[in-house]
CSV table of C-alpha atoms (C1' of nucleotides) in Angstrom, one decimal:
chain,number,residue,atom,x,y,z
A,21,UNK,CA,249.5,67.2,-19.3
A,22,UNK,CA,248.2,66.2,-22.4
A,23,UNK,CA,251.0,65.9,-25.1
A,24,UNK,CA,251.8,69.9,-25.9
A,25,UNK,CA,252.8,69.4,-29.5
A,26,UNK,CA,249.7,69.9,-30.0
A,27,UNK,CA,251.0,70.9,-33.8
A,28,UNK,CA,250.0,74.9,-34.2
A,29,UNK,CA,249.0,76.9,-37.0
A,30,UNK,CA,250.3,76.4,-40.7
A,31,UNK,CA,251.3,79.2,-42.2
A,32,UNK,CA,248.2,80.0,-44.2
A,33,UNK,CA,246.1,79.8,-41.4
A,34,UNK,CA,248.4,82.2,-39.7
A,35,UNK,CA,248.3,84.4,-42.4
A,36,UNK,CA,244.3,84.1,-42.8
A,37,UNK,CA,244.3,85.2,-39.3
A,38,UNK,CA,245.6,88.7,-39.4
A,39,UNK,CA,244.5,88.9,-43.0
A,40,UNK,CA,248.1,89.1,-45.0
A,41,UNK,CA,249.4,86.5,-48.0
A,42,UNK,CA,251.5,83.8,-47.1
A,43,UNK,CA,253.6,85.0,-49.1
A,44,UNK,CA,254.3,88.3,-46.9
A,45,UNK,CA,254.6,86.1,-43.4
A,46,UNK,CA,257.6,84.5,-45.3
A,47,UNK,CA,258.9,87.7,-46.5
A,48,UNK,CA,258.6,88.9,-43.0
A,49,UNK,CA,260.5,86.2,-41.9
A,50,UNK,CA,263.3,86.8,-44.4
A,51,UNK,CA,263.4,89.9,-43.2
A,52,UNK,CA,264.0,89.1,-39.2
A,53,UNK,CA,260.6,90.4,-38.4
A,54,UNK,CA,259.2,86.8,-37.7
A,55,UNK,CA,261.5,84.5,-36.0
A,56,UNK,CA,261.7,81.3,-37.9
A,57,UNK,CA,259.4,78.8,-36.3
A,58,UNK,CA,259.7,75.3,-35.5
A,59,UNK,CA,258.7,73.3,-38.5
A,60,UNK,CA,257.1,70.0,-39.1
A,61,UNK,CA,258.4,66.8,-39.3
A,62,UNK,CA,257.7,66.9,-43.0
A,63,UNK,CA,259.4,70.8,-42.9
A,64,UNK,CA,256.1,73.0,-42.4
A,65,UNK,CA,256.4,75.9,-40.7
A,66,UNK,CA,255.1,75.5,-37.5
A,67,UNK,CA,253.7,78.6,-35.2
A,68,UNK,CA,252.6,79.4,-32.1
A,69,UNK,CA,249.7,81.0,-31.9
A,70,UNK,CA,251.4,84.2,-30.5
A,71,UNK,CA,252.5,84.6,-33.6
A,72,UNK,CA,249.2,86.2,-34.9
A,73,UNK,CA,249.5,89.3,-32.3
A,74,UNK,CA,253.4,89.6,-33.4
A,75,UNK,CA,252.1,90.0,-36.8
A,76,UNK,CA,249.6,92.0,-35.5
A,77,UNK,CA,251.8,94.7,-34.1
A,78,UNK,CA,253.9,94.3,-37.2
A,79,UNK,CA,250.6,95.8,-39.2
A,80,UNK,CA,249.9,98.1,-36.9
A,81,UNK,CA,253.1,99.8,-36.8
A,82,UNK,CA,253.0,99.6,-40.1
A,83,UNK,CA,250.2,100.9,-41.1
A,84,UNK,CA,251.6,103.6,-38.5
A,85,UNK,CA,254.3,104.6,-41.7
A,86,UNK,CA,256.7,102.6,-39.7
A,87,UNK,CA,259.7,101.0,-41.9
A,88,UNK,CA,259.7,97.1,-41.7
A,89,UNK,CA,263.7,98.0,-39.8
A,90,UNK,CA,261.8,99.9,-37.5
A,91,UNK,CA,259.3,98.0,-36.5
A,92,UNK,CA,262.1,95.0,-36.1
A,93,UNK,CA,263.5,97.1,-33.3
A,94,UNK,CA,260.6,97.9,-32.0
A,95,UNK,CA,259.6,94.1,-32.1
A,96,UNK,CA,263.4,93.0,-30.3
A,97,UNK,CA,262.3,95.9,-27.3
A,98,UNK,CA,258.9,93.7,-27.0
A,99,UNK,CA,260.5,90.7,-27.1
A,100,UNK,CA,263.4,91.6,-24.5
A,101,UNK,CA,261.7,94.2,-22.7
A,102,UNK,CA,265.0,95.7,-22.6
A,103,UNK,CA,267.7,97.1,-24.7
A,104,UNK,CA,268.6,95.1,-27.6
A,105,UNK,CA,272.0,97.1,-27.2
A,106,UNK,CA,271.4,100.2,-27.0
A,107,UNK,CA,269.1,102.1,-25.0
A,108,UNK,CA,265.9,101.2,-26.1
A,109,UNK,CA,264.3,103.6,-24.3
A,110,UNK,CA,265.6,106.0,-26.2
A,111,UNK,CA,265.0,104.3,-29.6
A,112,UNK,CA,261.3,104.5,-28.7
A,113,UNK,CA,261.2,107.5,-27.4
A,114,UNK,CA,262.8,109.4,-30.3
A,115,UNK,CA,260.0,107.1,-32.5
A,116,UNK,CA,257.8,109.1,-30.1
A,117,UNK,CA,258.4,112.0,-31.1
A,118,UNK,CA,258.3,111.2,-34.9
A,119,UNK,CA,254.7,109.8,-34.5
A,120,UNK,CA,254.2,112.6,-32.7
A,121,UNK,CA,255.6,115.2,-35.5
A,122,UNK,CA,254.4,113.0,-38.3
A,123,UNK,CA,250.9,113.5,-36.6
A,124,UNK,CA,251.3,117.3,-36.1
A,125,UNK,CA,252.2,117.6,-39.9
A,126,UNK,CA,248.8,115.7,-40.6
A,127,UNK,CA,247.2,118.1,-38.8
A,128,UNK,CA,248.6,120.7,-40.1
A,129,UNK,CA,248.1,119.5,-43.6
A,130,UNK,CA,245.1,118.2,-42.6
A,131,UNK,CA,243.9,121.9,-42.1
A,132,UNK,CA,245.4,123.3,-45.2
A,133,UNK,CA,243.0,120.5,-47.3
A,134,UNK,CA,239.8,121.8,-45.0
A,135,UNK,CA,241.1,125.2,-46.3
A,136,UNK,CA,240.7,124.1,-49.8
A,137,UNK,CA,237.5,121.9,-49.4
A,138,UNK,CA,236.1,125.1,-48.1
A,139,UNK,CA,237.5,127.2,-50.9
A,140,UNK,CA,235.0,125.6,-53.6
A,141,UNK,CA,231.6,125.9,-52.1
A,142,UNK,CA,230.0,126.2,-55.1
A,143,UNK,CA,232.3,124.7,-57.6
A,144,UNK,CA,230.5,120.9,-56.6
A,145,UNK,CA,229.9,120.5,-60.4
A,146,UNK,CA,226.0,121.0,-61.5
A,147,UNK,CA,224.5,117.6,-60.8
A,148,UNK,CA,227.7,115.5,-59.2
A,149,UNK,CA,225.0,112.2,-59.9
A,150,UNK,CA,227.1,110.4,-56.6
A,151,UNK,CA,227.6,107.3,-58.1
A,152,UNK,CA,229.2,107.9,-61.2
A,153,UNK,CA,232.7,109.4,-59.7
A,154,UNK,CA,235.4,108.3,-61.6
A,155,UNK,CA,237.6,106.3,-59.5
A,156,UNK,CA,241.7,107.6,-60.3
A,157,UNK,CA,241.4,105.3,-63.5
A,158,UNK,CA,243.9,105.9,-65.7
A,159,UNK,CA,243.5,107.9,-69.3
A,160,UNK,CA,241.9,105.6,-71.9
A,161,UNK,CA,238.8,105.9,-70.3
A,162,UNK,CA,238.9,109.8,-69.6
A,163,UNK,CA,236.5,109.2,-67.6
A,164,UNK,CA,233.2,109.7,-69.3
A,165,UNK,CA,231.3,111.9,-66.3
A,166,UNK,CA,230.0,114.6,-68.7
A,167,UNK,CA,226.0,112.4,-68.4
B,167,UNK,CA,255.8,148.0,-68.6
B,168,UNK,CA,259.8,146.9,-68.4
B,169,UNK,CA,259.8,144.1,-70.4
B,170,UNK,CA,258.1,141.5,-68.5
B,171,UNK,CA,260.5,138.8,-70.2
B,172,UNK,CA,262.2,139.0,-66.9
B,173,UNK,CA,263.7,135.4,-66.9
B,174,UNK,CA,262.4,133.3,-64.2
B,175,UNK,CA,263.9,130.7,-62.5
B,176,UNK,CA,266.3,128.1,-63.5
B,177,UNK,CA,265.6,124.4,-62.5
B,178,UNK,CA,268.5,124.9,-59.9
B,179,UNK,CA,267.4,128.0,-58.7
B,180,UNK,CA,263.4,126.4,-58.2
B,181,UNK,CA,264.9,123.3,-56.6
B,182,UNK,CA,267.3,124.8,-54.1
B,183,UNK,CA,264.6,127.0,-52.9
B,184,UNK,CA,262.6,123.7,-51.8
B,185,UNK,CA,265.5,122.1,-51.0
B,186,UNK,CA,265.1,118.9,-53.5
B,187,UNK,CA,267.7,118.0,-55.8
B,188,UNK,CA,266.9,119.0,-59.7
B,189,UNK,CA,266.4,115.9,-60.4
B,190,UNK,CA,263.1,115.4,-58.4
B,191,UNK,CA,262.0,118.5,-60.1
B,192,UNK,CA,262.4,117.1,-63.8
B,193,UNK,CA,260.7,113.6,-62.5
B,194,UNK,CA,257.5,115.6,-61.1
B,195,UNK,CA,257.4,117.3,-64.3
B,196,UNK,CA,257.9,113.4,-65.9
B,197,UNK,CA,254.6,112.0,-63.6
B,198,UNK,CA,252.7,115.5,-64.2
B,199,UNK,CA,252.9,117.1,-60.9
B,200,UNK,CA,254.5,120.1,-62.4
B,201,UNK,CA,253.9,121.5,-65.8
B,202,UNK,CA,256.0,122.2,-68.8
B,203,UNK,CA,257.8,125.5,-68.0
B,204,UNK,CA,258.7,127.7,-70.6
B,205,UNK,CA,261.8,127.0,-72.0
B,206,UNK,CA,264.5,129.3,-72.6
B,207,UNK,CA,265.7,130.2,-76.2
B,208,UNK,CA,268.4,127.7,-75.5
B,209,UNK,CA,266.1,124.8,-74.2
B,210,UNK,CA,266.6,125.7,-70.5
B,211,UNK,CA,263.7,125.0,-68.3
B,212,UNK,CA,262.2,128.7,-67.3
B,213,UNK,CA,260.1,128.4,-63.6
B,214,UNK,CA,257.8,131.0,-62.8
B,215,UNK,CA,257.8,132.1,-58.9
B,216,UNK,CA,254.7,130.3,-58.5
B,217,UNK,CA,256.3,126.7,-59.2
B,218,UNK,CA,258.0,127.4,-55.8
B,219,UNK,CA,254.7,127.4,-54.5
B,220,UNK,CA,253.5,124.2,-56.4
B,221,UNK,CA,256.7,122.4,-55.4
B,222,UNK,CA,255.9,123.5,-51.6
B,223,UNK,CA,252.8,122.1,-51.7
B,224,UNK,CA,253.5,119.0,-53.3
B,225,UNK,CA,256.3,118.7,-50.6
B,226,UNK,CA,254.0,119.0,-47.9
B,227,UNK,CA,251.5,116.8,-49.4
B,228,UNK,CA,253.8,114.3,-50.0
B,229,UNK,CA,255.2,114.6,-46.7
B,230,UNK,CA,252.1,113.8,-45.2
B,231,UNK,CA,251.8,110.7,-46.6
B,232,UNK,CA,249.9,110.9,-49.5
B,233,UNK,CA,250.8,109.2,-52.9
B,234,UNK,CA,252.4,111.7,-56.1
B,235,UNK,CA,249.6,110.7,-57.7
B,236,UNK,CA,247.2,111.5,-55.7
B,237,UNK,CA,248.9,115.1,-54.9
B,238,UNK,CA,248.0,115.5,-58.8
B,239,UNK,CA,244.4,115.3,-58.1
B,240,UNK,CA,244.7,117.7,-55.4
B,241,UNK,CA,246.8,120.2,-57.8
B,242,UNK,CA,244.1,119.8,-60.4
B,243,UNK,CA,241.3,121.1,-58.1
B,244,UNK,CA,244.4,123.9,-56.5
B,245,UNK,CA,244.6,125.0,-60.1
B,246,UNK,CA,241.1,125.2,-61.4
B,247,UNK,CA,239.5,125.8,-58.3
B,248,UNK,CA,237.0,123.2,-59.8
B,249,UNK,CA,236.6,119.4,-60.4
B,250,UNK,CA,239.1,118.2,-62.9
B,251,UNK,CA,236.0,116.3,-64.2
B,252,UNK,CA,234.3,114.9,-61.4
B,253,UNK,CA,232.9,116.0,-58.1
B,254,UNK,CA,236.3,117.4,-56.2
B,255,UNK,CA,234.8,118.6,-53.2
B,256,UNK,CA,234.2,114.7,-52.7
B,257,UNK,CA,237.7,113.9,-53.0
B,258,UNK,CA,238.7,116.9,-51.1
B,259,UNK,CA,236.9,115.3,-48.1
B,260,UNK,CA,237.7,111.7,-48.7
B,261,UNK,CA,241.1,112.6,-48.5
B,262,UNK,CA,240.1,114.2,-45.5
B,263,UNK,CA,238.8,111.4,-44.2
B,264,UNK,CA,241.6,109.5,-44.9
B,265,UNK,CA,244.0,111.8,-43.4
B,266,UNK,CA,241.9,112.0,-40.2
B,267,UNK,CA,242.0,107.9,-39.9
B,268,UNK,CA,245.7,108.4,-40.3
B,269,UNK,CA,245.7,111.0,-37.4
B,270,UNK,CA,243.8,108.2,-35.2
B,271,UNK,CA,245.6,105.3,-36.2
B,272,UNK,CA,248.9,107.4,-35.5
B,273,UNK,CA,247.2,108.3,-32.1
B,274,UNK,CA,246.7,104.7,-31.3
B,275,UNK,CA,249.8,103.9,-32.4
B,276,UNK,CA,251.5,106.8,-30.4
B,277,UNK,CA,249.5,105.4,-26.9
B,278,UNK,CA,251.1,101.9,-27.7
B,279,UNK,CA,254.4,102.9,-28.2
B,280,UNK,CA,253.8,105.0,-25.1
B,281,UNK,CA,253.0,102.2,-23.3
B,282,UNK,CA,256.0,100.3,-24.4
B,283,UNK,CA,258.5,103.2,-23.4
B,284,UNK,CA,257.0,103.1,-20.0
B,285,UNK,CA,257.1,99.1,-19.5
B,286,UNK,CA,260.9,99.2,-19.6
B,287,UNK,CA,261.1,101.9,-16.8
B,288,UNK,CA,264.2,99.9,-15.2
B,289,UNK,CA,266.1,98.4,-18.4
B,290,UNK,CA,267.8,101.5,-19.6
B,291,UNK,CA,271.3,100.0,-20.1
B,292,UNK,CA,273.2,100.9,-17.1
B,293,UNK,CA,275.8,103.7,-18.8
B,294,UNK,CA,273.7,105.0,-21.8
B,295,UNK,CA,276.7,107.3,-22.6
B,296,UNK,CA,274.4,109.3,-24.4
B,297,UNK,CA,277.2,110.2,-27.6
B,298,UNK,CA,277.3,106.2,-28.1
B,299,UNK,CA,274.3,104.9,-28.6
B,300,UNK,CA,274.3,103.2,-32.0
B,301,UNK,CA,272.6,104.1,-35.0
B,302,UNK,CA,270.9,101.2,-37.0
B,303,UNK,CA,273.8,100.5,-38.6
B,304,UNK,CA,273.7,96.5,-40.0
B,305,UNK,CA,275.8,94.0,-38.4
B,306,UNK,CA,279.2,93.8,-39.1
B,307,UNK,CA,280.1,96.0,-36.7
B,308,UNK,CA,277.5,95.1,-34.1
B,309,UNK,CA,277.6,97.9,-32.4
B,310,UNK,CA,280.6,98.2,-30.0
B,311,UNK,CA,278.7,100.2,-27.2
B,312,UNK,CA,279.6,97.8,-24.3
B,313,UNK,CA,282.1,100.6,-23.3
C,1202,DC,C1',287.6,132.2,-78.0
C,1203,DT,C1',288.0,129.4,-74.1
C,1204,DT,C1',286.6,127.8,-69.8
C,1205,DG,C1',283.5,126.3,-66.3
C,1206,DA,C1',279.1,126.1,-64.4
C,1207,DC,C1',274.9,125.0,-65.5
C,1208,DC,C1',271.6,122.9,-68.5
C,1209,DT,C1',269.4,119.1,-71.8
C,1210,DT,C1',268.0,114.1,-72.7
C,1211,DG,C1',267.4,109.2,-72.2
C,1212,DG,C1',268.1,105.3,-69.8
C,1213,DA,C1',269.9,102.5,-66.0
C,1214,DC,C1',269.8,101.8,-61.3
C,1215,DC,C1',268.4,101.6,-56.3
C,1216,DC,C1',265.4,100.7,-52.2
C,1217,DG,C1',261.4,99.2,-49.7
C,1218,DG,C1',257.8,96.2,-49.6
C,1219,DG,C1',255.9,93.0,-51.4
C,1220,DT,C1',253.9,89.5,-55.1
C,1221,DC,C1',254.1,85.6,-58.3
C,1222,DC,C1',255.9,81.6,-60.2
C,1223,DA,C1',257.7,76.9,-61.1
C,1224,DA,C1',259.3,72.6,-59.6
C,1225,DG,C1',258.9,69.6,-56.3
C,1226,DG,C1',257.5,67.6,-51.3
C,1227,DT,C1',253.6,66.4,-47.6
C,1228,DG,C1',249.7,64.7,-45.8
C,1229,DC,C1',245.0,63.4,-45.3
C,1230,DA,C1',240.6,61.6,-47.4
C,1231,DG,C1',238.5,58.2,-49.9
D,307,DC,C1',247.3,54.0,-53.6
D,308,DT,C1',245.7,58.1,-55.8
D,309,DG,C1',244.2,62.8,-55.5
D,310,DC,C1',244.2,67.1,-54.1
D,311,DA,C1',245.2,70.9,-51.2
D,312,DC,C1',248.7,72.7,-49.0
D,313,DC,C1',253.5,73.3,-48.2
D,314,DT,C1',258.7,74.1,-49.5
D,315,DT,C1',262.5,76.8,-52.0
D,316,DG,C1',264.7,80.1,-55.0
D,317,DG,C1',264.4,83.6,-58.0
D,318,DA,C1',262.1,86.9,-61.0
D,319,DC,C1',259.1,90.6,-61.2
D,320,DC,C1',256.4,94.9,-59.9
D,321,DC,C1',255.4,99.6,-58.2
D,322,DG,C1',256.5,104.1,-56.2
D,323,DG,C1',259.6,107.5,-55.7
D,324,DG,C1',263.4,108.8,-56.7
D,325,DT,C1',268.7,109.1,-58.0
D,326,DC,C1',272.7,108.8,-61.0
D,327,DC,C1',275.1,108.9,-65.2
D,328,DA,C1',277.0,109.9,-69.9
D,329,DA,C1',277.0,112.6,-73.9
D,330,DG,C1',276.3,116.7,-75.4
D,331,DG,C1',274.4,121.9,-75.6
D,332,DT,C1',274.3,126.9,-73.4
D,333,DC,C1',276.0,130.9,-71.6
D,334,DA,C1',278.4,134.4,-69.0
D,335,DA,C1',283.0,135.8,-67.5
D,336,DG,C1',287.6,136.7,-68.6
DNA sequence: CTTGACCTTGGACCCGGGTCCAAGGTGCAG
DNA sequence: CTGCACCTTGGACCCGGGTCCAAGGTCAAG
């Protein structure tokens, strides 16, 4: 076996990997969502490469609308496959259901918007000229469409 | 005609019948979301029926994820059935867009967690004792459910 | 007129989730 | 050995979306 400290990724190539800041890996390890690593000799963190799909699942869920608390339980279910002291099972499944109403409300919300797209058919001011939308800029600007 | 003066709502009145505290009320009107209300001869905000309306919508908006200021934009084209200035029917469907990517990542999401409730088909602690099982309270208390 | 419920304002504060910064330490290349 | 990129820490700051508070005004009932 060749010798297995073979010395993993640094934080900022951790980072660059699932495309954060190092700054937010750290905050995520404040936080208990990222178990502190080993660290250098020199005091570097130090992590295993199964650290990028940890992260990973932490973006996912995230992006999901889960809450960083959330997502840490979630995280100690993966990690333990089991309860981390209360039945897990039912910790996920009730998240279940949330993701399942939360996507139900989209839907539904989702339809009301349709309803409204549909509603101005020929509003679509005279010549829209596609490039010139004003992004949400603030006032100051007022955005200067009228061309 | 009876005097169509007829005293609308009161910020309490508007705000119970959403269910959000006044307070949330005054701060949409602060960020724009609702407008100036008549005021009573004595200064007191005076809601028209509709606002219940407005505040329903922004509710569910806002419920569904997207940002207060975004729910503006929306209420600008809800209002004047137009653009606000540029091409809303664009927005409209963005949002759309956005909103159905939420749906799918939500999906995904939803499949994963899925997946993880059905991994841990044996763990479910011996003796949930369904009354006990811990909210996420912080440590400190550490949740005593080993009874 | 008094009382009490409700209203007004402005400003401070809170939480989540970062994001930035300064001062100093590491480590590898040249 | 010097440089330079990268790392460390702690703490301050930011934004969104509220939430609370104090000091004072309004108004309807009794």
């Amino acid at each position: 076996m060749t010798t297995t400290a073979a010395r993993g990724l640094r934080i900022a190539e951790l980072a660059r990997a699932v495309g954060v800041p190092t700054d937010t890996v750290r905050y995520y390890e404040r936080v208990g969502l990222l178990p502190p690593p080993k660290r250098t000799p020199g005091g570097y963190r130090d992590y295993e490469v199964s650290a990028v799909d940890r992260l990973q699942f932490i973006q996912g869920s995230q992006r999901l609308g889960l809450r960083l608390v959330d997502i840490g339980h979630l995280l100690a279910v993966r990690d333990t496959g089991r309860c981390p002291c209360e039945p897990a099972g039912e910790l996920l499944r009730r998240r279940l259901a949330d993701v399942d109403a939360q996507i139900a409300q989209l839907t539904a919300l989702r339809a009301e918007m349709a309803a409204m797209a549909a509603a101005l058919p020929q509003a679509e001011c005279p010549d829209p000229t596609p490039g010139t939308w004003c992004p949400p800029e603030e006032e100051g600007g007022e955005c200067a469409c009228s061309s």
